[in-house]
Coordinates of C-alpha atoms and ligand atoms in Angstrom, one line a residue:
M1 CA -0.4 0.0 0.1
S2 CA 1.2 3.6 -0.6
A3 CA 0.9 6.3 2.5
A4 CA -0.7 8.4 -0.5
R5 CA -3.6 6.7 -1.4
R6 CA -6.3 5.3 1.0
M7 CA -7.2 1.7 0.8
M8 CA -10.2 0.2 0.2
V9 CA -11.7 -2.7 1.1
A10 CA -15.1 -3.5 -0.8
G11 CA -17.3 -6.3 -0.4
N12 CA -19.0 -8.0 -3.8
W13 CA -22.1 -10.3 -2.5
K14 CA -23.0 -11.3 -6.4
M15 CA -26.2 -13.2 -6.1
N16 CA -26.1 -13.8 -2.6
G17 CA -28.0 -12.2 0.5
N18 CA -31.4 -11.4 1.0
T19 CA -33.5 -9.3 3.7
A20 CA -32.4 -11.5 6.2
S21 CA -28.8 -10.1 5.9
M22 CA -29.8 -7.0 7.4
T23 CA -28.5 -8.7 10.4
E24 CA -24.7 -9.3 9.4
L25 CA -24.3 -5.7 7.8
Q26 CA -25.1 -4.6 11.2
A27 CA -22.5 -6.8 12.5
M28 CA -20.0 -5.5 10.3
M29 CA -21.3 -1.9 10.7
D30 CA -20.4 -2.2 14.4
G31 CA -17.1 -4.1 13.6
V32 CA -15.8 -1.3 11.3
G33 CA -17.0 1.5 13.3
D34 CA -18.2 5.1 12.2
T35 CA -14.5 6.6 11.0
P36 CA -12.9 3.5 9.7
A37 CA -9.2 4.1 8.6
V38 CA -9.9 2.6 5.3
D39 CA -12.9 3.1 3.0
V40 CA -15.2 0.1 3.4
L41 CA -17.8 -1.2 1.0
I42 CA -20.5 -3.5 0.5
C43 CA -21.9 -4.0 -2.6
P44 CA -25.0 -6.3 -2.6
P45 CA -27.6 -7.3 -5.0
F46 CA -29.3 -4.3 -6.7
P47 CA -33.0 -5.0 -4.3
L48 CA -31.0 -4.5 -1.2
I49 CA -29.2 -1.7 -1.8
G50 CA -32.0 1.1 -1.0
R51 CA -32.2 -0.7 2.2
F52 CA -29.0 -0.8 3.0
S53 CA -28.1 2.5 2.3
G54 CA -30.4 3.8 4.9
A55 CA -29.2 1.8 7.5
S56 CA -25.4 2.6 6.5
E57 CA -26.1 6.3 6.5
G58 CA -23.6 7.9 9.4
R59 CA -21.8 4.4 9.4
G60 CA -18.8 3.9 8.5
I61 CA -19.5 1.4 5.7
G62 CA -20.7 2.6 2.2
I63 CA -23.0 0.5 -0.3
G64 CA -22.2 0.0 -3.9
A65 CA -23.5 -2.0 -6.3
Q66 CA -22.3 -4.6 -9.2
D67 CA -23.3 -3.3 -12.2
C68 CA -25.1 -0.5 -14.0
H69 CA -26.3 0.6 -17.3
F70 CA -24.5 3.0 -19.2
N71 CA -27.8 5.2 -20.4
K72 CA -29.1 7.7 -17.9
S73 CA -32.8 6.2 -18.6
G74 CA -34.9 4.9 -21.4
A75 CA -36.2 1.3 -22.4
H76 CA -33.8 -1.4 -21.1
T77 CA -35.8 -3.7 -19.6
G78 CA -34.4 -5.6 -16.1
D79 CA -31.6 -3.2 -15.9
V80 CA -30.5 -0.3 -13.8
S81 CA -29.1 3.1 -14.1
A82 CA -26.6 4.5 -12.2
A83 CA -28.6 7.5 -11.8
L84 CA -30.8 5.2 -9.7
L85 CA -28.3 3.8 -7.7
A86 CA -27.3 7.2 -6.4
D87 CA -30.8 8.3 -5.8
V88 CA -31.0 4.8 -3.6
G89 CA -28.0 6.3 -2.0
A90 CA -24.9 3.7 -3.7
K91 CA -21.5 5.2 -3.3
A92 CA -19.9 3.2 -5.8
V93 CA -20.5 0.2 -9.0
I94 CA -18.4 -2.3 -9.9
V95 CA -18.0 -2.4 -13.6
G96 CA -16.7 -5.2 -15.7
H97 CA -16.4 -8.3 -13.0
S98 CA -15.1 -11.1 -15.1
E99 CA -18.6 -12.9 -14.4
R100 CA -20.5 -10.2 -16.0
R101 CA -17.5 -10.2 -18.9
A102 CA -18.3 -14.1 -19.3
D103 CA -22.1 -14.5 -18.4
H104 CA -23.0 -11.2 -20.4
T105 CA -20.3 -11.1 -22.8
E106 CA -19.5 -7.8 -21.7
V107 CA -16.6 -6.0 -23.5
D108 CA -14.8 -3.4 -23.0
D109 CA -16.6 -0.5 -25.0
L110 CA -19.3 -1.6 -22.9
V111 CA -17.3 -1.4 -19.4
Q112 CA -15.6 2.1 -20.1
A113 CA -19.5 3.3 -21.1
K114 CA -20.7 2.0 -17.9
A115 CA -17.8 3.4 -15.8
Q116 CA -18.3 6.9 -17.6
A117 CA -22.3 6.6 -16.5
A118 CA -21.3 6.0 -12.7
L119 CA -18.9 8.9 -12.8
D120 CA -21.2 11.3 -14.5
A121 CA -23.9 10.0 -12.1
G122 CA -21.3 10.8 -9.1
L123 CA -20.2 7.4 -8.2
T124 CA -16.9 5.7 -8.0
A125 CA -16.5 3.4 -10.7
I126 CA -14.2 -0.1 -9.6
V127 CA -13.3 -1.1 -13.0
C128 CA -12.5 -4.8 -13.1
V129 CA -9.5 -6.5 -15.2
G130 CA -8.2 -10.3 -14.8
E131 CA -7.0 -12.8 -17.2
T132 CA -7.7 -16.2 -17.4
E133 CA -5.8 -19.4 -15.9
A134 CA -5.4 -20.4 -19.8
E135 CA -3.9 -16.6 -21.1
R136 CA -1.8 -16.6 -17.9
D137 CA -0.1 -20.2 -18.9
A138 CA 0.2 -18.6 -22.4
G139 CA 2.5 -15.8 -20.6
E140 CA -0.2 -13.3 -22.1
A141 CA -1.9 -12.1 -18.4
E142 CA 0.1 -8.5 -18.7
A143 CA -0.8 -8.0 -22.4
V144 CA -4.6 -9.3 -21.6
V145 CA -4.8 -7.1 -18.4
L146 CA -3.4 -4.3 -20.2
A147 CA -5.4 -4.2 -23.3
Q148 CA -8.8 -4.8 -20.6
L149 CA -7.2 -1.4 -18.6
S150 CA -7.0 0.8 -21.9
G151 CA -10.3 -0.4 -23.4
S152 CA -12.3 -0.2 -20.6
L153 CA -10.3 2.7 -18.3
P154 CA -12.9 6.4 -18.9
A155 CA -10.7 9.2 -20.5
S156 CA -11.3 11.7 -17.4
G157 CA -13.1 11.4 -13.3
V158 CA -9.7 10.0 -12.8
E159 CA -10.4 10.6 -8.4
H160 CA -13.5 8.4 -9.0
V161 CA -11.8 5.7 -10.8
V162 CA -10.7 2.4 -8.5
V163 CA -9.1 -0.8 -10.5
A164 CA -9.6 -4.2 -9.4
Y165 CA -7.1 -6.7 -10.5
E166 CA -8.8 -10.0 -10.4
P167 CA -7.1 -13.2 -12.1
V168 CA -9.8 -14.8 -13.1
W169 CA -8.5 -18.2 -12.4
A170 CA -8.3 -17.0 -8.5
I171 CA -12.3 -15.9 -8.0
G172 CA -13.5 -18.3 -5.7
T173 CA -11.1 -21.3 -6.5
G174 CA -8.8 -20.5 -3.1
R175 CA -6.0 -20.4 -5.4
V176 CA -3.8 -17.2 -5.0
P177 CA -1.2 -15.7 -7.1
S178 CA 2.3 -15.7 -5.9
I179 CA 2.8 -12.5 -4.1
E180 CA 5.8 -11.5 -6.4
D181 CA 2.6 -12.1 -9.6
I182 CA 1.0 -9.9 -7.7
T183 CA 3.6 -7.2 -7.4
T184 CA 4.7 -7.4 -11.1
M185 CA 0.9 -7.3 -12.2
H186 CA -0.3 -4.1 -10.0
A187 CA 3.3 -2.2 -10.9
A188 CA 2.4 -2.6 -14.4
I189 CA -1.0 -2.0 -14.3
R190 CA 0.1 1.3 -12.3
R191 CA 2.2 2.5 -15.4
A192 CA -0.7 1.9 -17.6
V193 CA -2.7 4.1 -15.5
V194 CA -0.3 6.5 -15.1
D195 CA 0.1 6.3 -19.1
H196 CA -3.3 6.8 -19.2
Y197 CA -4.2 9.9 -16.8
G198 CA -1.1 11.2 -16.2
D199 CA 0.4 12.3 -12.6
A200 CA -3.1 11.9 -11.5
G201 CA -3.0 8.3 -12.3
N202 CA -0.3 7.6 -9.2
G203 CA -3.6 8.8 -6.8
V204 CA -6.0 5.9 -8.2
R205 CA -6.5 2.8 -6.3
L206 CA -5.6 -0.7 -7.2
L207 CA -7.5 -3.6 -5.3
Y208 CA -6.3 -7.0 -5.6
G209 CA -9.3 -9.5 -6.0
G210 CA -9.2 -13.2 -6.1
S211 CA -10.0 -15.9 -2.9
V212 CA -8.4 -12.7 -0.6
K213 CA -9.1 -14.3 3.2
P214 CA -8.5 -13.0 6.8
G215 CA -5.2 -15.0 6.5
N216 CA -4.3 -13.9 3.6
A217 CA -5.0 -10.4 3.5
A218 CA -1.9 -8.7 5.5
E219 CA 0.5 -10.1 3.0
I220 CA -1.1 -9.2 0.1
F221 CA -2.1 -5.4 1.4
A222 CA 1.6 -4.7 2.2
I223 CA 2.3 -4.9 -1.6
E224 CA 3.3 -1.6 -2.5
D225 CA 0.7 -0.9 -5.4
V226 CA -2.2 -2.9 -3.4
D227 CA -4.6 -0.1 -2.1
G228 CA -6.5 -2.7 -0.9
G229 CA -9.1 -5.6 -2.4
L230 CA -12.2 -6.5 -3.8
I231 CA -13.5 -9.9 -2.0
G232 CA -16.2 -12.1 -3.0
G233 CA -17.0 -14.9 -0.4
A234 CA -14.9 -13.9 2.7
S235 CA -17.5 -10.2 2.5
L236 CA -20.7 -12.4 2.9
K237 CA -19.4 -13.1 6.7
A238 CA -18.8 -10.1 9.2
D239 CA -16.1 -12.3 10.9
D240 CA -14.4 -13.0 7.9
F241 CA -14.6 -9.5 6.4
L242 CA -13.6 -7.7 9.7
G243 CA -10.9 -9.7 9.7
I244 CA -9.8 -8.5 5.8
V245 CA -10.8 -4.5 7.2
N246 CA -8.6 -5.3 10.3
A247 CA -5.6 -6.1 7.9
G248 CA -6.5 -3.0 6.0
I249 CA -6.4 -1.1 8.4
A250 CA -3.2 -2.1 10.0
Q251 CA -1.7 -0.9 6.9
V252 CA -2.7 2.4 7.5
Ligands
PEP301 C1 -14.9 -11.6 -6.8 O1 -15.4 -12.0 -7.6 O2 -14.7 -10.3 -6.8 C2 -14.2 -12.1 -5.8 C3 -12.5 -11.6 -5.6 O3 -14.3 -13.2 -5.1 P1 -13.8 -14.0 -3.9 O4 -12.7 -13.5 -3.1 O5 -15.1 -15.3 -3.9 O6 -12.5 -15.1 -4.6

């Protein structure tokens, strides 16, 4: 991590949780306290966002979404605009998660448009990139990630852009790249983000995601260009998530 960038620990609940999960959110808010030294975010499924945002008002956890449409409104059945997310209290939105790239054939141009829509609505855009196992095995990991970045990053709004590097093969598998591989990839992403935005790119937070747990978070968060994590499975239970948040706080 870097002293100049505020750490972020963001939980991606994916298609998990229900109204009873408010209990888990409450436990997380109680554990995090109202003024944590890192940014803490929970991204539940769409229907829970309004309810969670209301409950977290003034507390130390912000609420985000897992996707948005690139248009402000219109005839897009089943989609949700960034403007509506902001209206119901979301502070951020994840765009280009590998599960959306795979399940909904989302390509870089679309991810970029969604990120821009998020920024236009006053949200933080968490732009996800990451290689598949086959791409890593073929020695193409860095080229794939840098191509995704250059196609997915919005042109401006750098202050509200966060990048999440999530190797697809590490998501939900319990497998994590070596510290050396994460270090190398995050350094390459940092250079690309600075190329894209100029000096302001040094302020963009780079999150690592993929099987982060309380037991490995400290080592990962200590890496120079890792400014926090995007957490899937381990963000569903307060104990696990708080262990990871505390690993982030310990870096500050
Ligand atoms: C994710 O899908 O964003 C993720 C990082 O999942 P997990 O932590 O479960 O690997």
